[in-house]
């Protein structure tokens, strides 16, 4: 049995169609951000790549460029739709500060919260 968080359906729908914005999924550690991402990858029906920036060594712009080139190459090889970007992060305040400075108006923020119990 596989559990799907309520956030999965709207996020999958948003990433299933061409979108001009970067989607950002934020929330505390261990709430299911990566699990949701993997479930989307398995069910969306388009090729995808996954890259993690969790590194002991700080990553620079060259790492970002490498990931972008991987995505462009994958998209060209598959003849697939335009590239969609989903960024995950647990440091909401730091991410929001960086996003508002560099991607103002070009991203959509999704919040992944702790598990709830329906009443």
C-alpha positions as a LaTeX table, in Angstrom:
\begin{tabular}{lrrr}
\hline
Residue & $x$ (\AA) & $y$ (\AA) & $z$ (\AA) \\
\hline
Unk1 & 0.00 & 0.00 & 0.00 \\
Unk2 & 1.28 & 3.44 & $-0.90$ \\
Unk3 & 0.15 & 6.55 & 0.92 \\
Unk4 & $-0.28$ & 9.78 & $-1.04$ \\
Unk5 & $-0.12$ & 13.12 & 0.74 \\
Unk6 & $-2.97$ & 15.53 & $-0.13$ \\
Unk7 & $-0.40$ & 17.89 & $-1.68$ \\
Unk8 & 0.57 & 15.26 & $-4.27$ \\
Unk9 & $-2.48$ & 15.63 & $-6.54$ \\
Unk10 & $-2.34$ & 19.41 & $-7.09$ \\
Unk11 & 1.45 & 19.38 & $-7.46$ \\
Unk12 & 1.30 & 16.51 & $-9.96$ \\
Unk13 & $-1.40$ & 18.35 & $-11.92$ \\
Unk14 & 0.70 & 21.52 & $-11.99$ \\
Unk15 & 3.77 & 19.66 & $-13.24$ \\
Unk16 & 1.83 & 17.57 & $-15.77$ \\
Unk17 & 1.21 & 20.58 & $-17.97$ \\
Unk18 & 3.61 & 23.16 & $-19.38$ \\
Unk19 & 4.26 & 25.87 & $-16.82$ \\
Unk20 & 6.23 & 29.12 & $-17.04$ \\
Unk21 & 7.18 & 29.08 & $-13.35$ \\
Unk22 & 9.52 & 27.17 & $-11.09$ \\
Unk23 & 7.68 & 25.17 & $-8.44$ \\
Unk24 & 9.18 & 25.24 & $-4.96$ \\
Unk25 & 8.24 & 22.68 & $-2.31$ \\
Unk26 & 9.22 & 23.74 & 1.21 \\
Unk27 & 8.64 & 22.23 & 4.62 \\
Unk28 & 10.37 & 20.88 & 7.69 \\
Unk29 & 12.74 & 17.96 & 7.41 \\
Unk30 & 11.21 & 14.47 & 7.17 \\
Unk31 & 7.67 & 15.51 & 6.17 \\
Unk32 & 7.62 & 13.78 & 2.77 \\
Unk33 & 8.96 & 16.30 & 0.23 \\
Unk34 & 11.25 & 13.79 & $-1.47$ \\
Unk35 & 8.60 & 11.06 & $-1.30$ \\
Unk36 & 6.08 & 13.34 & $-3.05$ \\
Unk37 & 8.70 & 14.17 & $-5.68$ \\
Unk38 & 9.47 & 10.50 & $-6.33$ \\
Unk39 & 5.75 & 9.70 & $-6.59$ \\
Unk40 & 5.34 & 12.50 & $-9.15$ \\
Unk41 & 8.33 & 11.19 & $-11.14$ \\
Unk42 & 6.79 & 7.72 & $-11.26$ \\
Unk43 & 3.31 & 8.87 & $-12.25$ \\
Unk44 & 3.68 & 11.95 & $-14.43$ \\
Unk45 & 4.59 & 10.06 & $-17.59$ \\
Unk46 & 7.46 & 12.28 & $-18.77$ \\
Unk47 & 11.20 & 11.80 & $-18.42$ \\
Unk48 & 12.76 & 13.37 & $-15.36$ \\
Unk49 & 16.03 & 13.78 & $-13.53$ \\
Unk50 & 16.67 & 14.17 & $-9.82$ \\
Unk51 & 19.63 & 16.01 & $-8.36$ \\
Unk52 & 20.37 & 16.68 & $-4.72$ \\
Unk53 & 22.22 & 19.69 & $-3.40$ \\
Unk54 & 22.70 & 18.10 & 0.03 \\
Unk55 & 26.46 & 18.25 & 0.06 \\
Unk56 & 29.08 & 18.80 & 2.72 \\
Unk57 & 30.89 & 21.02 & 0.24 \\
Unk58 & 29.05 & 24.20 & $-0.81$ \\
Unk59 & 27.81 & 23.96 & $-4.39$ \\
Unk60 & 28.34 & 26.79 & $-6.82$ \\
Unk61 & 26.74 & 28.06 & $-10.01$ \\
Unk62 & 28.66 & 25.46 & $-12.04$ \\
Unk63 & 26.69 & 22.70 & $-10.27$ \\
Unk64 & 23.41 & 24.43 & $-11.15$ \\
Unk65 & 24.51 & 24.83 & $-14.76$ \\
Unk66 & 25.44 & 21.13 & $-14.91$ \\
Unk67 & 21.98 & 20.12 & $-13.67$ \\
Unk68 & 20.31 & 22.44 & $-16.18$ \\
Unk69 & 22.39 & 20.94 & $-19.01$ \\
Unk70 & 21.35 & 17.45 & $-17.88$ \\
Unk71 & 17.70 & 18.50 & $-18.03$ \\
Unk72 & 18.09 & 20.06 & $-21.47$ \\
Unk73 & 19.85 & 16.94 & $-22.77$ \\
Unk74 & 17.16 & 14.66 & $-21.31$ \\
Unk75 & 14.38 & 16.76 & $-22.80$ \\
Unk76 & 16.07 & 16.80 & $-26.23$ \\
Unk77 & 16.72 & 13.04 & $-26.17$ \\
Unk78 & 13.15 & 12.18 & $-25.18$ \\
Unk79 & 11.51 & 14.69 & $-27.49$ \\
Unk80 & 9.44 & 15.51 & $-24.45$ \\
Unk81 & 7.65 & 18.64 & $-23.37$ \\
Unk82 & 9.32 & 21.76 & $-22.11$ \\
Unk83 & 11.34 & 21.56 & $-18.91$ \\
Unk84 & 9.57 & 21.84 & $-15.56$ \\
Unk85 & 11.53 & 22.59 & $-12.39$ \\
Unk86 & 10.67 & 21.52 & $-8.84$ \\
Unk87 & 12.99 & 22.68 & $-6.06$ \\
Unk88 & 12.77 & 21.14 & $-2.57$ \\
Unk89 & 14.03 & 22.67 & 0.63 \\
Unk90 & 13.64 & 22.48 & 4.38 \\
Unk91 & 15.11 & 25.88 & 5.18 \\
Unk92 & 12.03 & 27.89 & 4.26 \\
Unk93 & 13.28 & 31.28 & 5.40 \\
Unk94 & 16.57 & 31.03 & 3.52 \\
Unk95 & 14.88 & 29.67 & 0.41 \\
Unk96 & 12.17 & 32.32 & 0.40 \\
Unk97 & 14.75 & 35.08 & 0.77 \\
Unk98 & 16.77 & 33.76 & $-2.17$ \\
Unk99 & 13.67 & 33.17 & $-4.29$ \\
Unk100 & 12.22 & 36.61 & $-3.76$ \\
Unk101 & 15.53 & 38.17 & $-4.72$ \\
Unk102 & 16.32 & 36.09 & $-7.80$ \\
Unk103 & 13.02 & 34.65 & $-9.04$ \\
Unk104 & 10.47 & 37.29 & $-8.04$ \\
Unk105 & 7.20 & 36.52 & $-9.84$ \\
Unk106 & 8.60 & 33.41 & $-11.50$ \\
Unk107 & 7.97 & 30.75 & $-8.87$ \\
Unk108 & 5.02 & 29.10 & $-7.14$ \\
Unk109 & 5.46 & 28.10 & $-3.51$ \\
Unk110 & 3.96 & 24.83 & $-2.18$ \\
Unk111 & 4.10 & 24.14 & 1.57 \\
Unk112 & 4.50 & 20.60 & 2.85 \\
Unk113 & 3.54 & 20.43 & 6.51 \\
Unk114 & 3.68 & 17.77 & 9.19 \\
Unk115 & 1.25 & 14.90 & 9.00 \\
Unk116 & $-2.28$ & 15.62 & 10.10 \\
Unk117 & $-5.11$ & 13.47 & 11.30 \\
Unk118 & $-8.46$ & 14.06 & 9.61 \\
Unk119 & $-11.28$ & 14.59 & 12.08 \\
\hline
\end{tabular}
